[in-house]
Amino acid sequence: MRSLIVVLLIFCGNISSAQTISGKVEDVYGKPVALANIYLKGSISGTTTGKDGKYILRNIKRGSYQLVISTMGYKTFKKKISISEDQVINIILKESK
């Protein structure tokens, strides 16, 4: 009986745990895009890319979101995503005209 309770506690902890989205933002030439704004529309989760174009969003609740990436000189990128586990999402931004 005791081992069943431990298993249930572990299982419940995994269901409610927050997820992480990470990745890299590059231009069409493979160069990192620094200081791009990244957020999940309709949430308070957001960050910016580092000099190397890498980003990480932590503590994301499971569910459906729209990932939005924007920065000056590039077209805004939008993608519908469904989060149920940690994900790596790499993005290529196109220059705006």
Coordinates of N, CA and C in Angstrom, one line a residue:
M1 N 0.8 -1.2 0.0 CA 0.0 0.0 0.0 C 0.9 1.3 0.0
R2 N 1.9 1.2 0.8 CA 2.8 2.4 0.9 C 3.5 2.7 -0.5
S3 N 3.9 1.7 -1.2 CA 4.5 1.9 -2.5 C 3.5 2.5 -3.5
L4 N 2.2 2.1 -3.4 CA 1.2 2.6 -4.3 C 1.0 4.1 -4.1
I5 N 1.1 4.6 -2.8 CA 1.0 6.0 -2.5 C 2.2 6.8 -3.1
V6 N 3.4 6.2 -3.0 CA 4.5 6.9 -3.5 C 4.4 7.0 -5.0
V7 N 4.0 5.9 -5.7 CA 3.8 6.0 -7.2 C 2.8 7.0 -7.6
L8 N 1.7 7.1 -6.8 CA 0.7 8.1 -7.1 C 1.2 9.5 -6.9
L9 N 2.0 9.7 -5.9 CA 2.5 11.1 -5.7 C 3.5 11.5 -6.8
I10 N 4.3 10.5 -7.2 CA 5.2 10.8 -8.3 C 4.4 11.1 -9.6
F11 N 3.4 10.3 -9.9 CA 2.6 10.5 -11.1 C 1.9 11.9 -11.1
C12 N 1.3 12.2 -10.0 CA 0.6 13.5 -9.9 C 1.6 14.7 -10.0
G13 N 2.8 14.5 -9.5 CA 3.8 15.6 -9.6 C 4.2 15.8 -11.0
N14 N 4.3 14.7 -11.8 CA 4.6 14.9 -13.2 C 3.5 15.5 -14.0
I15 N 2.3 15.3 -13.7 CA 1.2 15.8 -14.4 C 1.1 17.3 -14.3
S16 N 1.3 17.8 -13.1 CA 1.2 19.3 -12.8 C 2.5 20.1 -13.1
S17 N 3.6 19.4 -13.4 CA 4.8 20.1 -13.5 C 4.8 21.1 -14.7
A18 N 5.5 22.2 -14.6 CA 5.6 23.2 -15.7 C 6.7 22.7 -16.7
Q19 N 6.5 23.2 -17.9 CA 7.3 22.8 -19.0 C 8.2 23.9 -19.4
T20 N 9.2 23.5 -20.3 CA 10.2 24.5 -20.8 C 10.2 24.5 -22.3
I21 N 10.3 25.7 -22.9 CA 10.5 25.8 -24.3 C 11.8 26.5 -24.5
S22 N 12.6 25.9 -25.4 CA 13.9 26.5 -25.7 C 14.2 26.4 -27.1
G23 N 15.3 27.0 -27.6 CA 15.7 26.9 -29.0 C 16.6 28.1 -29.4
K24 N 16.7 28.2 -30.7 CA 17.6 29.2 -31.3 C 16.8 30.0 -32.4
V25 N 17.1 31.3 -32.5 CA 16.5 32.1 -33.6 C 17.6 32.5 -34.5
E26 N 17.5 32.2 -35.8 CA 18.5 32.6 -36.8 C 17.8 33.3 -37.9
D27 N 18.7 33.9 -38.8 CA 18.2 34.5 -40.0 C 18.3 33.5 -41.1
V28 N 17.9 33.8 -42.3 CA 18.0 32.8 -43.4 C 19.4 32.4 -43.8
Y29 N 20.4 33.1 -43.3 CA 21.8 32.8 -43.6 C 22.4 32.0 -42.5
G30 N 21.6 31.7 -41.5 CA 22.2 30.9 -40.4 C 22.8 31.7 -39.3
K31 N 22.7 33.0 -39.4 CA 23.3 33.9 -38.3 C 22.3 34.0 -37.2
P32 N 22.8 34.0 -35.9 CA 21.9 34.2 -34.8 C 21.3 35.6 -34.8
V33 N 20.1 35.6 -34.3 CA 19.3 36.9 -34.2 C 19.3 37.2 -32.7
A34 N 20.1 38.2 -32.3 CA 20.1 38.6 -30.9 C 19.0 39.6 -30.6
L35 N 18.6 39.6 -29.3 CA 17.6 40.5 -28.7 C 16.2 40.4 -29.4
A36 N 15.9 39.3 -30.0 CA 14.5 39.1 -30.5 C 13.6 38.9 -29.3
N37 N 12.4 39.4 -29.4 CA 11.3 39.3 -28.3 C 10.6 38.0 -28.6
I38 N 10.4 37.2 -27.6 CA 9.7 35.9 -27.7 C 8.7 35.8 -26.6
Y39 N 7.5 35.5 -26.9 CA 6.4 35.4 -25.9 C 5.3 34.5 -26.4
L40 N 4.6 34.0 -25.4 CA 3.4 33.2 -25.7 C 2.2 34.1 -25.5
K41 N 1.5 34.3 -26.6 CA 0.3 35.2 -26.6 C -0.7 34.7 -25.7
G42 N -1.2 35.6 -24.9 CA -2.3 35.3 -23.9 C -1.7 34.8 -22.6
S43 N -0.4 34.9 -22.4 CA 0.2 34.5 -21.1 C 1.2 35.6 -20.7
I44 N 1.8 35.4 -19.6 CA 2.8 36.4 -19.1 C 4.2 35.9 -19.3
S45 N 4.4 34.8 -20.1 CA 5.7 34.2 -20.4 C 6.3 34.9 -21.5
G46 N 7.6 35.4 -21.3 CA 8.3 36.0 -22.4 C 9.8 36.1 -22.1
T47 N 10.6 36.3 -23.1 CA 12.0 36.5 -22.9 C 12.6 37.1 -24.2
T48 N 13.9 37.3 -24.2 CA 14.6 37.7 -25.4 C 15.8 36.8 -25.7
T49 N 16.2 36.7 -26.9 CA 17.3 35.9 -27.3 C 18.6 36.5 -26.8
G50 N 19.6 35.7 -26.6 CA 20.9 36.2 -26.2 C 21.7 36.5 -27.5
K51 N 23.0 36.9 -27.3 CA 23.9 37.2 -28.5 C 24.0 36.0 -29.4
D52 N 23.8 34.8 -28.9 CA 23.9 33.6 -29.7 C 22.6 33.2 -30.3
G53 N 21.6 34.0 -30.1 CA 20.2 33.7 -30.7 C 19.4 32.7 -29.9
K54 N 20.0 32.2 -28.8 CA 19.3 31.2 -28.0 C 18.3 31.8 -27.0
Y55 N 17.3 31.0 -26.7 CA 16.3 31.5 -25.7 C 15.8 30.3 -24.9
I56 N 15.1 30.7 -23.8 CA 14.5 29.6 -23.0 C 13.3 30.3 -22.2
L57 N 12.2 29.6 -22.3 CA 11.0 30.0 -21.6 C 10.7 28.9 -20.6
R58 N 10.6 29.3 -19.3 CA 10.5 28.3 -18.2 C 9.1 28.4 -17.6
N59 N 8.7 27.4 -16.9 CA 7.5 27.4 -16.1 C 6.2 27.6 -16.9
I60 N 6.2 26.9 -18.1 CA 5.0 27.0 -19.0 C 4.0 25.9 -18.6
K61 N 2.8 26.4 -18.4 CA 1.7 25.4 -18.1 C 1.4 24.6 -19.4
R62 N 1.0 23.4 -19.2 CA 0.5 22.6 -20.4 C -0.7 23.3 -21.0
G63 N -0.7 23.2 -22.3 CA -1.9 23.8 -23.0 C -1.5 24.3 -24.4
S64 N -2.4 25.0 -25.1 CA -2.2 25.5 -26.4 C -1.9 27.0 -26.4
Y65 N -0.9 27.4 -27.1 CA -0.5 28.8 -27.2 C -0.1 29.2 -28.6
Q66 N 0.1 30.5 -28.8 CA 0.6 31.0 -30.0 C 2.0 31.6 -29.6
L67 N 3.1 31.0 -30.2 CA 4.4 31.5 -30.0 C 4.6 32.7 -30.9
V68 N 5.1 33.8 -30.4 CA 5.3 35.0 -31.2 C 6.8 35.4 -31.0
I69 N 7.5 35.7 -32.2 CA 8.9 36.1 -32.1 C 8.9 37.4 -33.0
S70 N 9.4 38.5 -32.5 CA 9.5 39.7 -33.3 C 10.8 40.5 -32.9
T71 N 11.3 41.2 -33.9 CA 12.5 42.1 -33.7 C 12.5 43.0 -34.9
M72 N 13.2 44.1 -34.7 CA 13.3 45.1 -35.8 C 14.1 44.5 -37.0
G73 N 13.6 44.7 -38.2 CA 14.3 44.3 -39.4 C 13.8 42.9 -39.9
Y74 N 12.9 42.3 -39.2 CA 12.5 40.9 -39.6 C 11.0 40.8 -39.5
K75 N 10.4 39.9 -40.3 CA 9.0 39.7 -40.2 C 8.6 39.0 -38.9
T76 N 7.5 39.3 -38.3 CA 7.1 38.7 -37.1 C 6.7 37.2 -37.4
F77 N 7.2 36.3 -36.5 CA 6.9 34.9 -36.7 C 5.9 34.5 -35.7
K78 N 4.8 33.8 -36.1 CA 3.8 33.3 -35.3 C 3.6 31.8 -35.6
K79 N 3.4 31.0 -34.5 CA 3.2 29.6 -34.7 C 2.3 29.1 -33.5
K80 N 1.3 28.3 -33.8 CA 0.4 27.7 -32.8 C 1.2 26.5 -32.3
I81 N 1.3 26.4 -31.0 CA 2.0 25.2 -30.4 C 1.1 24.6 -29.3
S82 N 1.3 23.4 -29.0 CA 0.7 22.7 -27.9 C 1.8 22.1 -27.0
I83 N 1.7 22.5 -25.8 CA 2.7 22.1 -24.8 C 2.2 21.0 -23.9
S84 N 2.9 19.9 -24.0 CA 2.6 18.8 -23.0 C 3.9 18.2 -22.4
E85 N 5.0 18.7 -23.0 CA 6.4 18.3 -22.5 C 7.4 19.3 -22.9
D86 N 8.6 19.3 -22.4 CA 9.6 20.2 -22.8 C 9.8 20.1 -24.3
Q87 N 10.0 21.3 -24.9 CA 10.2 21.3 -26.4 C 11.4 22.2 -26.8
V88 N 12.0 21.8 -27.9 CA 13.0 22.7 -28.5 C 12.4 23.2 -29.8
I89 N 12.3 24.5 -30.0 CA 11.7 25.1 -31.2 C 12.7 26.0 -31.7
N90 N 13.4 25.7 -32.9 CA 14.3 26.6 -33.6 C 13.5 27.3 -34.7
I91 N 13.9 28.6 -34.8 CA 13.1 29.5 -35.7 C 14.1 30.2 -36.7
I92 N 13.6 30.3 -37.9 CA 14.3 31.1 -38.9 C 13.5 32.3 -39.3
L93 N 14.0 33.5 -39.0 CA 13.3 34.7 -39.3 C 13.7 35.2 -40.7
K94 N 12.7 35.7 -41.4 CA 12.9 36.3 -42.7 C 13.0 37.8 -42.6
E95 N 13.8 38.5 -43.4 CA 14.0 39.9 -43.3 C 12.7 40.6 -43.8
S96 N 12.3 41.7 -43.2 CA 11.2 42.5 -43.7 C 11.7 43.4 -44.8
K97 N 10.7 43.8 -45.7 CA 11.1 44.6 -46.8 C 10.6 46.0 -46.7

